[in-house]
């Protein structure tokens, strides 16, 4: 997720918080149209935030799948180097666990 997406997500979440606060203030003292307007804004802010979160999670999932494909390609293109790295990591983990 790049910086602009994070900023948009944070802005959406801030809008939700602001609308929720307004809803709480409105329900404490008032009834009727003011509450309905605050609830409508809250619902719209929640929809926008959920949509942004869904877009972001889909983007992260796509990037993860691409990284997995790249790792698989690397292993297929460089099998012996991959075995060496895996053996080195296994040795290091075994050594660290054995020290306890």
Coordinates of C-alpha atoms in Angstrom, one line a residue:
X1 CA 0.0 0.0 0.0
X2 CA 1.5 3.3 -1.0
X3 CA 1.5 6.5 1.1
X4 CA -1.5 8.1 -0.7
X5 CA -3.6 4.9 -0.1
X6 CA -2.7 4.9 3.6
X7 CA -3.6 8.6 3.8
X8 CA -6.9 8.1 2.1
X9 CA -7.7 5.2 4.4
X10 CA -6.8 7.2 7.5
X11 CA -8.9 10.1 6.2
X12 CA -11.9 7.8 5.8
X13 CA -11.4 6.4 9.3
X14 CA -11.2 9.9 10.7
X15 CA -14.4 10.8 8.9
X16 CA -16.1 7.8 10.4
X17 CA -14.9 8.7 13.9
X18 CA -16.1 12.3 13.4
X19 CA -19.5 11.2 12.2
X20 CA -19.9 8.7 15.1
X21 CA -19.0 11.5 17.6
X22 CA -21.7 13.7 15.9
X23 CA -24.2 10.9 16.1
X24 CA -23.5 10.4 19.8
X25 CA -23.8 14.2 20.5
X26 CA -27.1 14.3 18.5
X27 CA -28.7 11.4 20.2
X28 CA -27.8 12.7 23.7
X29 CA -29.9 15.8 23.3
X30 CA -32.0 15.6 20.1
X31 CA -34.3 13.4 18.2
X32 CA -35.6 13.5 14.7
X33 CA -34.0 14.9 11.6
X34 CA -30.7 15.7 13.1
X35 CA -30.2 12.1 14.3
X36 CA -31.3 10.7 10.9
X37 CA -28.8 13.0 9.1
X38 CA -25.9 12.0 11.4
X39 CA -26.8 8.3 11.0
X40 CA -26.9 8.7 7.2
X41 CA -23.4 10.4 7.2
X42 CA -22.1 7.6 9.5
X43 CA -23.4 4.9 7.3
X44 CA -21.9 6.5 4.2
X45 CA -18.6 7.0 5.9
X46 CA -18.6 3.3 7.0
X47 CA -19.4 2.2 3.5
X48 CA -16.5 4.3 2.1
X49 CA -14.1 3.0 4.7
X50 CA -15.1 -0.6 4.1
X51 CA -14.7 -0.2 0.3
X52 CA -11.2 1.4 0.8
X53 CA -10.2 -1.5 3.2
X54 CA -11.5 -4.1 0.7
X55 CA -9.6 -2.5 -2.2
X56 CA -6.4 -2.3 0.0
X57 CA -6.7 -5.9 1.1
X58 CA -7.2 -7.1 -2.5
X59 CA -4.1 -5.1 -3.5
X60 CA -2.1 -6.7 -0.7
X61 CA -3.3 -10.2 -1.7
X62 CA -2.4 -9.5 -5.3
X63 CA 1.1 -8.4 -4.3
X64 CA 1.6 -11.4 -2.1
X65 CA 0.6 -13.8 -4.9
X66 CA 3.0 -12.0 -7.2
X67 CA 5.8 -12.3 -4.7
X68 CA 5.1 -16.0 -4.2
X69 CA 5.2 -16.5 -8.0
X70 CA 8.6 -14.7 -8.2
X71 CA 10.0 -16.8 -5.3
X72 CA 8.8 -20.0 -7.1
X73 CA 10.4 -18.8 -10.4
X74 CA 13.7 -18.1 -8.5
X75 CA 13.7 -21.5 -6.9
X76 CA 13.0 -23.2 -10.2
X77 CA 15.7 -21.2 -12.0
X78 CA 18.3 -21.6 -9.2
X79 CA 17.6 -24.9 -7.4
X80 CA 21.0 -25.4 -5.9
X81 CA 21.3 -21.9 -4.5
X82 CA 17.8 -22.3 -3.0
X83 CA 18.9 -25.6 -1.4
X84 CA 22.0 -23.9 0.0
X85 CA 20.0 -21.0 1.4
X86 CA 17.4 -23.3 3.0
X87 CA 20.2 -25.4 4.5
X88 CA 21.9 -22.3 5.9
X89 CA 18.7 -21.0 7.5
X90 CA 18.0 -24.5 8.9
X91 CA 21.5 -24.7 10.4
X92 CA 21.2 -21.2 11.9
X93 CA 17.8 -22.0 13.4
X94 CA 19.1 -25.3 14.8
X95 CA 22.1 -23.6 16.3
X96 CA 20.0 -20.8 17.9
X97 CA 17.5 -23.3 19.3
X98 CA 20.3 -25.6 20.6
X99 CA 21.9 -22.8 22.5
X100 CA 18.9 -22.5 24.9

